Short mmCIF file of C-alpha atoms and ligand atoms in Angstrom, two decimals:
data_model
loop_
_atom_site.label_atom_id
_atom_site.label_comp_id
_atom_site.label_asym_id
_atom_site.label_seq_id
_atom_site.Cartn_x
_atom_site.Cartn_y
_atom_site.Cartn_z
CA UNK A 12 -27.10 78.61 32.94
CA UNK A 13 -26.49 76.42 29.90
CA UNK A 14 -24.38 77.56 26.94
CA UNK A 15 -24.10 76.82 23.24
CA UNK A 16 -20.52 75.88 22.39
CA UNK A 17 -18.62 75.13 19.20
CA UNK A 18 -15.86 72.77 20.34
CA UNK A 19 -13.00 71.87 17.97
CA UNK A 20 -11.08 68.61 18.44
CA UNK A 21 -13.75 67.21 20.76
CA UNK A 22 -12.99 63.62 19.73
CA UNK A 23 -9.45 63.84 21.12
CA UNK A 24 -8.31 63.12 24.66
CA UNK A 25 -8.99 66.40 26.46
CA UNK A 26 -11.72 67.55 24.08
CA UNK A 27 -13.76 64.36 24.62
CA UNK A 28 -13.47 64.66 28.40
CA UNK A 29 -14.62 68.29 28.08
CA UNK A 30 -17.54 67.49 25.74
CA UNK A 31 -18.79 64.64 27.97
CA UNK A 32 -18.75 66.98 30.97
CA UNK A 33 -20.43 69.91 29.21
CA UNK A 34 -23.23 67.82 27.65
CA UNK A 35 -23.87 66.24 31.06
CA UNK A 36 -24.04 69.75 32.54
CA UNK A 37 -26.75 70.72 30.03
CA UNK A 38 -24.73 72.71 27.46
CA UNK A 39 -25.48 72.47 23.72
CA UNK A 40 -22.26 71.29 22.06
CA UNK A 41 -21.34 71.18 18.38
CA UNK A 42 -18.14 69.15 18.03
CA UNK A 43 -16.06 69.86 14.90
CA UNK A 44 -13.37 67.21 14.51
CA UNK A 45 -11.37 65.98 11.53
CA UNK A 46 -10.92 62.53 13.07
CA UNK A 47 -7.20 62.20 12.56
CA UNK A 48 -5.57 59.12 14.09
CA UNK A 49 -6.04 60.86 17.49
CA UNK A 50 -9.78 61.42 17.17
CA UNK A 51 -11.98 58.67 18.53
CA UNK A 52 -15.77 58.72 18.33
CA UNK A 53 -15.98 55.78 20.72
CA UNK A 54 -14.93 58.16 23.48
CA UNK A 55 -18.15 60.10 22.84
CA UNK A 56 -20.49 57.10 22.78
CA UNK A 57 -22.21 58.19 26.05
CA UNK A 58 -23.49 61.40 24.40
CA UNK A 59 -23.88 60.39 20.76
CA UNK A 60 -27.67 60.31 21.01
CA UNK A 61 -28.03 63.25 23.40
CA UNK A 62 -30.20 66.07 22.05
CA UNK A 63 -27.61 68.63 23.16
CA UNK A 64 -24.82 67.09 21.09
CA UNK A 65 -23.98 67.42 17.39
CA UNK A 66 -20.95 65.92 15.70
CA UNK A 67 -19.53 67.49 12.53
CA UNK A 68 -16.76 65.73 10.66
CA UNK A 69 -14.43 68.35 9.22
CA UNK A 70 -11.27 70.42 9.64
CA UNK A 71 -10.77 73.78 11.32
CA UNK A 72 -8.86 74.86 8.21
CA UNK A 73 -12.11 74.62 6.21
CA UNK A 74 -13.10 78.26 6.63
CA UNK A 75 -16.36 77.90 4.72
CA UNK A 76 -17.48 75.03 6.93
CA UNK A 77 -16.55 76.91 10.12
CA UNK A 78 -18.46 80.00 8.92
CA UNK A 79 -21.50 77.89 8.13
CA UNK A 80 -21.43 76.26 11.58
CA UNK A 81 -21.11 79.62 13.32
CA UNK A 82 -24.05 81.04 11.36
CA UNK A 83 -26.21 77.94 11.76
CA UNK A 84 -25.62 77.15 15.45
CA UNK A 85 -24.83 80.66 16.77
CA UNK A 86 -22.57 79.42 19.58
CA UNK A 87 -21.81 81.71 22.51
CA UNK A 88 -18.21 80.50 22.53
CA UNK A 89 -15.66 78.59 20.48
CA UNK A 90 -13.52 76.25 22.58
CA UNK A 91 -10.49 75.32 20.48
CA UNK A 92 -8.76 72.03 21.30
CA UNK A 93 -8.09 70.76 17.75
CA UNK A 94 -4.38 70.30 17.15
CA UNK A 95 -1.64 67.94 16.21
CA UNK A 96 -0.40 67.27 19.73
CA UNK A 97 2.35 64.64 19.87
CA UNK A 98 5.93 65.96 20.13
CA UNK A 99 7.52 62.78 18.70
CA UNK A 100 5.24 62.93 15.65
CA UNK A 101 6.19 66.61 15.17
CA UNK A 102 9.86 65.63 15.00
CA UNK A 103 9.17 63.01 12.33
CA UNK A 104 6.70 65.14 10.32
CA UNK A 105 6.40 68.82 11.27
CA UNK A 106 4.31 69.97 8.31
CA UNK A 107 0.93 68.78 9.56
CA UNK A 108 1.66 70.63 12.83
CA UNK A 109 2.12 73.90 10.96
CA UNK A 110 -0.94 73.26 8.79
CA UNK A 111 -3.33 72.45 11.66
CA UNK A 112 -1.92 74.35 14.60
CA UNK A 113 -0.92 77.54 12.78
CA UNK A 114 -2.88 77.72 9.50
CA UNK A 115 -5.93 75.94 10.92
CA UNK A 116 -6.05 78.19 13.98
CA UNK A 117 -5.66 81.24 11.74
CA UNK A 118 -8.64 80.23 9.57
CA UNK A 119 -10.74 79.39 12.62
CA UNK A 120 -9.92 82.77 14.17
CA UNK A 121 -10.65 84.60 10.94
CA UNK A 122 -14.04 82.94 10.47
CA UNK A 123 -14.83 83.59 14.14
CA UNK A 124 -13.89 87.25 13.83
CA UNK A 125 -16.25 87.67 10.89
CA UNK A 126 -19.03 85.97 12.86
CA UNK A 127 -18.38 88.06 15.97
CA UNK A 128 -18.50 91.19 13.82
CA UNK A 129 -22.03 90.28 12.78
CA UNK A 130 -23.27 90.05 16.39
CA UNK A 131 -24.67 92.90 18.40
CA UNK A 132 -25.75 93.71 21.94
CA UNK A 133 -25.34 91.09 24.66
CA UNK A 134 -24.55 88.30 22.15
CA UNK A 135 -21.50 90.29 21.03
CA UNK A 136 -20.49 91.19 24.59
CA UNK A 137 -20.78 87.64 25.91
CA UNK A 138 -19.03 85.88 22.99
CA UNK A 139 -15.62 84.24 23.71
CA UNK A 140 -12.95 82.38 21.74
CA UNK A 141 -11.07 80.11 24.15
CA UNK A 142 -7.77 78.74 22.86
CA UNK A 143 -6.36 75.68 24.63
CA UNK A 144 -2.57 75.73 24.60
CA UNK A 145 0.41 74.23 26.36
CA UNK A 146 3.20 75.11 28.81
CA UNK A 147 5.67 73.79 26.22
CA UNK A 148 5.62 77.19 24.46
CA UNK A 149 7.73 78.56 27.33
CA UNK A 150 10.67 76.22 26.64
CA UNK A 151 12.72 74.33 29.19
CA UNK A 152 13.67 75.09 32.81
CA UNK A 153 16.83 74.33 34.82
CA UNK A 154 16.21 72.43 38.08
CA UNK A 155 16.15 75.55 40.26
CA UNK A 156 14.47 78.00 37.85
CA UNK A 157 11.17 79.56 38.89
CA UNK A 158 8.06 77.99 37.33
CA UNK A 159 6.56 79.40 34.09
CA UNK A 160 4.16 82.27 34.68
CA UNK A 161 1.93 84.09 32.19
CA UNK A 162 4.66 86.63 31.34
CA UNK A 163 7.50 84.13 30.83
CA UNK A 164 8.98 84.83 27.35
CA UNK A 165 8.14 82.23 24.73
CA UNK A 166 10.99 79.88 23.84
CA UNK A 167 9.53 76.82 22.05
CA UNK A 168 11.98 74.02 21.24
CA UNK A 169 10.07 71.38 19.24
CA UNK A 170 8.06 71.75 16.03
CA UNK A 171 4.97 70.98 18.16
CA UNK A 172 5.62 73.72 20.71
CA UNK A 173 6.69 76.17 17.97
CA UNK A 174 3.43 75.59 16.11
CA UNK A 175 1.41 76.03 19.33
CA UNK A 176 3.38 79.22 20.08
CA UNK A 177 2.46 80.46 16.59
CA UNK A 178 -1.20 79.79 17.28
CA UNK A 179 -1.00 81.57 20.67
CA UNK A 180 0.51 84.63 18.98
CA UNK A 181 -2.25 84.69 16.37
CA UNK A 182 -4.90 84.53 19.12
CA UNK A 183 -3.18 87.39 20.93
CA UNK A 184 -3.00 89.42 17.71
CA UNK A 185 -6.69 88.86 16.91
CA UNK A 186 -7.56 90.29 20.32
CA UNK A 187 -5.07 93.16 20.20
CA UNK A 188 -5.66 94.18 16.58
CA UNK A 189 -9.34 93.39 15.99
CA UNK A 190 -10.74 93.23 19.53
CA UNK A 191 -11.88 89.59 19.26
CA UNK A 192 -12.75 88.52 22.84
CA UNK A 193 -10.20 85.75 23.36
CA UNK A 194 -9.02 83.67 26.30
CA UNK A 195 -5.89 81.50 26.24
CA UNK A 196 -5.01 78.69 28.64
CA UNK A 197 -1.48 77.27 28.81
CA UNK A 198 -1.57 73.95 30.50
CA UNK A 199 0.89 71.32 31.75
CA UNK A 200 0.89 67.60 30.85
CA UNK A 201 -2.53 66.01 31.15
CA UNK A 202 -3.32 62.43 32.05
CA UNK A 203 -6.53 60.52 32.68
CA UNK A 204 -9.23 58.50 30.92
CA UNK A 205 -9.49 58.46 27.09
CA UNK A 206 -5.85 59.35 26.37
CA UNK A 207 -4.50 57.85 23.14
CA UNK A 208 -2.06 55.04 23.99
CA UNK A 209 0.94 56.71 22.32
CA UNK A 210 1.39 59.14 25.24
CA UNK A 211 3.60 58.34 28.24
CA UNK A 212 1.10 57.31 30.91
CA UNK A 213 -1.29 55.09 28.88
CA UNK A 214 1.68 53.62 26.99
CA UNK A 215 3.35 52.60 30.25
CA UNK A 216 0.12 51.26 31.77
CA UNK A 217 -0.60 49.10 28.73
CA UNK A 218 2.97 47.88 28.22
CA UNK A 219 3.30 47.06 31.92
CA UNK A 220 0.03 45.13 31.84
CA UNK A 221 1.21 43.15 28.82
CA UNK A 222 4.71 42.45 30.20
CA UNK A 223 6.33 44.57 27.46
CA UNK A 224 9.43 46.79 27.96
CA UNK A 225 8.78 50.24 29.44
CA UNK A 226 10.89 52.60 27.28
CA UNK A 227 12.09 55.63 29.28
CA UNK A 228 13.88 58.38 27.35
CA UNK A 229 17.45 59.35 28.37
CA UNK A 230 18.12 59.18 32.12
CA UNK A 231 14.42 59.41 33.01
CA UNK A 232 14.99 62.62 34.95
CA UNK A 233 13.04 64.97 32.67
CA UNK A 234 10.52 66.68 34.90
CA UNK A 235 6.90 67.41 33.99
CA UNK A 236 3.97 68.86 35.93
CA UNK A 237 1.05 66.40 35.72
CA UNK A 238 -2.56 67.58 35.66
CA UNK A 239 -5.58 65.27 35.86
CA UNK A 240 -7.73 65.86 32.77
CA UNK A 241 -10.91 66.44 34.82
CA UNK A 242 -9.13 69.29 36.62
CA UNK A 243 -8.09 70.74 33.26
CA UNK A 244 -11.68 70.61 31.97
CA UNK A 245 -12.88 72.34 35.14
CA UNK A 246 -10.24 75.04 34.63
CA UNK A 247 -11.41 75.62 31.04
CA UNK A 248 -15.04 75.90 32.17
CA UNK A 249 -13.98 78.38 34.86
CA UNK A 250 -11.95 80.53 32.45
CA UNK A 251 -14.82 80.47 29.97
CA UNK A 252 -17.30 81.60 32.60
CA UNK A 253 -15.20 84.16 34.45
CA UNK A 254 -11.95 84.88 32.58
CA UNK A 255 -11.19 88.41 31.46
CA UNK A 256 -11.22 88.92 27.68
CA UNK A 257 -7.72 89.03 26.18
CA UNK A 258 -6.10 87.30 29.17
CA UNK A 259 -3.93 84.21 29.40
CA UNK A 260 -4.23 81.78 32.32
CA UNK A 261 -1.68 79.09 33.18
CA UNK A 262 -3.15 75.77 34.33
CA UNK A 263 -1.06 73.33 36.36
CA UNK A 264 -1.45 70.29 38.56
CA UNK A 265 1.04 71.25 41.30
CA UNK A 266 2.58 67.81 40.67
CA UNK A 267 6.15 68.11 39.39
CA UNK A 268 7.67 64.67 38.85
CA UNK A 269 10.57 63.10 36.91
CA UNK A 270 9.39 60.67 34.24
CA UNK A 271 11.07 57.73 35.93
CA UNK A 272 9.06 58.33 39.13
CA UNK A 273 5.84 58.37 37.08
CA UNK A 274 6.72 55.03 35.49
CA UNK A 275 7.74 53.48 38.82
CA UNK A 276 4.45 54.61 40.39
CA UNK A 277 2.50 52.97 37.56
CA UNK A 278 4.47 49.72 38.04
CA UNK A 279 3.82 49.70 41.78
CA UNK A 280 0.07 50.33 41.45
CA UNK A 281 -0.29 47.63 38.80
CA UNK A 282 1.72 45.19 40.95
CA UNK A 283 -0.80 45.88 43.72
CA UNK A 284 -3.94 45.65 41.53
CA UNK A 285 -2.77 42.83 39.21
CA UNK A 286 0.04 41.01 41.06
CA UNK A 287 2.57 39.21 38.84
CA UNK A 288 5.50 36.96 39.58
CA UNK A 289 8.04 39.79 39.59
CA UNK A 290 7.82 43.55 40.00
CA UNK A 291 6.95 45.39 36.80
CA UNK A 292 9.82 47.80 37.55
CA UNK A 293 12.03 45.11 35.97
CA UNK A 294 10.45 46.04 32.61
CA UNK A 295 11.89 49.59 32.68
CA UNK A 296 14.32 50.08 29.77
CA UNK A 297 16.25 53.29 29.19
CA UNK A 298 16.27 54.27 25.49
CA UNK A 299 18.03 56.97 23.43
CA UNK A 300 16.70 60.39 24.32
CA UNK A 301 14.30 62.39 22.14
CA UNK A 302 16.25 65.06 20.18
CA UNK A 303 15.95 68.47 21.87
CA UNK A 304 14.10 66.92 24.84
CA UNK A 305 13.10 69.73 27.23
CA UNK A 306 14.51 69.04 30.69
CA UNK A 307 11.90 70.49 32.99
CA UNK A 308 8.49 72.15 32.85
CA UNK A 309 6.87 73.67 35.91
CA UNK A 310 3.86 75.91 35.94
CA UNK A 311 2.82 78.73 38.21
CA UNK A 312 -0.99 78.78 38.15
CA UNK A 313 -1.52 81.27 40.99
CA UNK A 314 -3.25 83.79 38.69
CA UNK A 315 -6.03 81.31 37.88
CA UNK A 316 -6.45 80.43 41.55
CA UNK A 317 -6.34 84.00 42.85
CA UNK A 318 -8.51 85.61 40.14
CA UNK A 319 -10.99 82.88 39.28
CA UNK A 320 -10.91 80.54 42.28
CA UNK A 321 -9.85 77.34 40.43
CA UNK A 322 -7.43 74.83 41.88
CA UNK A 323 -6.74 71.18 41.03
CA UNK A 324 -8.74 68.64 43.04
CA UNK A 325 -6.62 65.54 42.31
CA UNK A 326 -3.14 64.84 43.64
CA UNK A 327 -0.93 62.70 41.41
CA UNK A 328 -1.46 59.68 43.64
CA UNK A 329 -5.28 59.96 43.53
CA UNK A 330 -5.40 60.86 39.81
CA UNK A 331 -3.06 58.10 38.65
CA UNK A 332 -5.09 55.48 40.56
CA UNK A 333 -8.30 56.70 38.89
CA UNK A 334 -6.55 56.64 35.52
CA UNK A 335 -5.15 53.13 35.86
CA UNK A 336 -8.53 51.88 37.11
CA UNK A 337 -10.18 53.45 34.04
CA UNK A 338 -7.81 51.68 31.63
CA UNK A 339 -8.31 48.36 33.41
CA UNK A 340 -12.10 48.75 33.15
CA UNK A 341 -12.07 49.93 29.52
CA UNK A 342 -9.88 47.45 27.69
CA UNK A 343 -12.33 47.23 24.73
CA UNK A 344 -11.74 50.97 24.13
CA UNK A 345 -7.99 50.37 24.09
CA UNK A 346 -8.16 47.21 22.00
CA UNK A 347 -10.29 48.87 19.32
CA UNK A 348 -7.52 51.45 18.80
CA UNK A 349 -4.52 49.19 19.13
CA UNK A 350 -5.96 46.43 16.96
CA UNK A 351 -6.47 48.85 14.10
CA UNK A 352 -10.18 48.00 13.96
CA UNK A 353 -11.12 51.56 14.81
CA UNK A 354 -8.90 53.05 12.10
CA UNK A 355 -10.30 50.65 9.52
CA UNK A 356 -13.81 51.65 10.55
CA UNK A 357 -12.99 55.34 10.22
CA UNK A 358 -11.46 54.80 6.79
CA UNK A 359 -14.49 52.87 5.61
CA UNK A 360 -16.86 55.47 6.97
CA UNK A 361 -15.24 58.78 6.28
CA UNK A 362 -12.75 58.67 3.45
CA UNK A 363 -14.28 60.35 0.40
CA UNK A 364 -17.42 61.45 2.24
CA UNK A 365 -18.95 64.89 2.07
CA UNK A 366 -18.79 66.96 5.25
CA UNK A 367 -22.14 66.80 6.99
CA UNK A 368 -23.56 67.65 10.40
CA UNK A 369 -25.28 64.84 12.26
CA UNK A 370 -27.43 66.02 15.15
CA UNK A 371 -27.63 63.77 18.17
CA UNK A 372 -25.44 61.13 16.59
CA UNK A 373 -21.82 60.40 16.02
CA UNK A 374 -22.50 57.85 13.29
N1 NAD B 423 -2.42 66.35 26.15
C1 NAD B 423 -1.78 67.23 26.90
O1 NAD B 423 -1.09 66.88 27.85
C2 NAD B 423 -1.91 68.71 26.62
C3 NAD B 423 -1.34 69.61 27.52
C4 NAD B 423 -1.49 70.98 27.28
C5 NAD B 423 -2.20 71.41 26.17
N2 NAD B 423 -2.71 70.52 25.30
C6 NAD B 423 -3.47 71.03 24.14
O2 NAD B 423 -4.82 70.62 24.31
C7 NAD B 423 -5.42 70.36 23.05
C8 NAD B 423 -6.00 68.96 23.03
O3 NAD B 423 -4.96 68.03 23.29
P1 NAD B 423 -5.25 66.46 23.26
O4 NAD B 423 -4.17 65.81 24.05
O5 NAD B 423 -6.66 66.21 23.58
O6 NAD B 423 -4.99 66.17 21.70
P2 NAD B 423 -5.36 64.88 20.86
O7 NAD B 423 -4.23 64.71 19.90
O8 NAD B 423 -5.75 63.75 21.74
O9 NAD B 423 -6.68 65.32 20.06
C9 NAD B 423 -6.67 66.26 19.03
C10 NAD B 423 -8.04 66.22 18.35
O10 NAD B 423 -8.03 67.23 17.32
C11 NAD B 423 -8.54 66.65 16.13
N3 NAD B 423 -7.94 67.36 14.99
C12 NAD B 423 -6.65 67.34 14.58
N4 NAD B 423 -6.49 68.13 13.51
C13 NAD B 423 -7.70 68.70 13.26
C14 NAD B 423 -8.17 69.63 12.31
N5 NAD B 423 -7.36 70.14 11.37
N6 NAD B 423 -9.47 70.01 12.36
C15 NAD B 423 -10.32 69.49 13.29
N7 NAD B 423 -9.92 68.58 14.20
C16 NAD B 423 -8.64 68.19 14.20
C17 NAD B 423 -8.13 65.19 16.18
O11 NAD B 423 -8.94 64.37 15.33
C18 NAD B 423 -8.33 64.89 17.66
O12 NAD B 423 -9.67 64.50 17.91
C19 NAD B 423 -4.33 70.59 22.00
O13 NAD B 423 -4.49 71.88 21.46
C20 NAD B 423 -3.04 70.50 22.79
O14 NAD B 423 -2.03 71.29 22.22
C21 NAD B 423 -2.60 69.17 25.50
#
């Protein structure tokens, strides 16, 4: 059965993968995105003319706009991806993280609560607010610690994870205090097509292809659990369809790896697909560590598997091959971002414009 969804941040990495999948599956999607540096309408080109897709340029902190969209489109669920998401940027400039992730989520929740209060019968019973969050809210693990589970106490260490923790707490409070039917997913590191080239995996793929140094923080032994973005989108769809209101579900890839092993794998696959004179491993350069760099994340996602039947389909070795192949086949997408042409286009098109909804078009 198809659904009507209000998606926030659907022009970002995970949001765009989710929107493409949902529109293809027959859902009606309204995508509210502010188009920060991380938002990219090119990622949504395959659906921009689809009748089930509407793009709205605007911020989640604009309560009036959110209320208008909820009234006009009457979505059955809000799926909330919009966020400032890059830890390094949060260290250099934390304020936008607080404004979007905490204040923006608060305003979105508040407008949604008002809308939900106006519903009755099955529309009210079926309605869900799904909040997409991160495993980084749980802090850092020692090498032998048990993986994060849904009841692990919060212990965020970066301005990014602290702001996401704040948003998680607000979602929890809106369920507990006002009864808003919420769902929260806390997910490990994603990788896959359409990821902005500032993040580890696309950065390493592109630098390695261009013969540039591959900067690895510290000793390279920080461990992350890697989840293929398509598996994450499937988990979100599963939680939306079957999750219990008020619950939190951890989402993980069952792929714990030190960063250096991730980078070496990328070098080896590129050497195989695009052989060079020397191994790309020679490009690896250790650089000064990120301040407060969490040592290890690992996620226990047994609740999601046992209760709702989801499990990841990709291993790291299958997912990273698909990802590298995607970047090799989509260099125009990458070049438009890295050349600055995309940003210039966005500035020309959107700065100073009124917020408007454009049905069936991302123009
Ligand atoms: N990328 C990961 O590995 C990962 C892992 C776990 C959880 N998450 C969470 O998943 C969500 C999506 O992550 P991503 O990697 O796709 O992020 P991203 O940075 O690629 O995209 C964020 C999107 O949100 C939009 N946005 C930012 N501020 C906004 C605002 N105020 N109003 C409306 N739109 C706004 C941006 O334009 C962009 O399109 C985030 O909430 C993030 O915390 C990400």
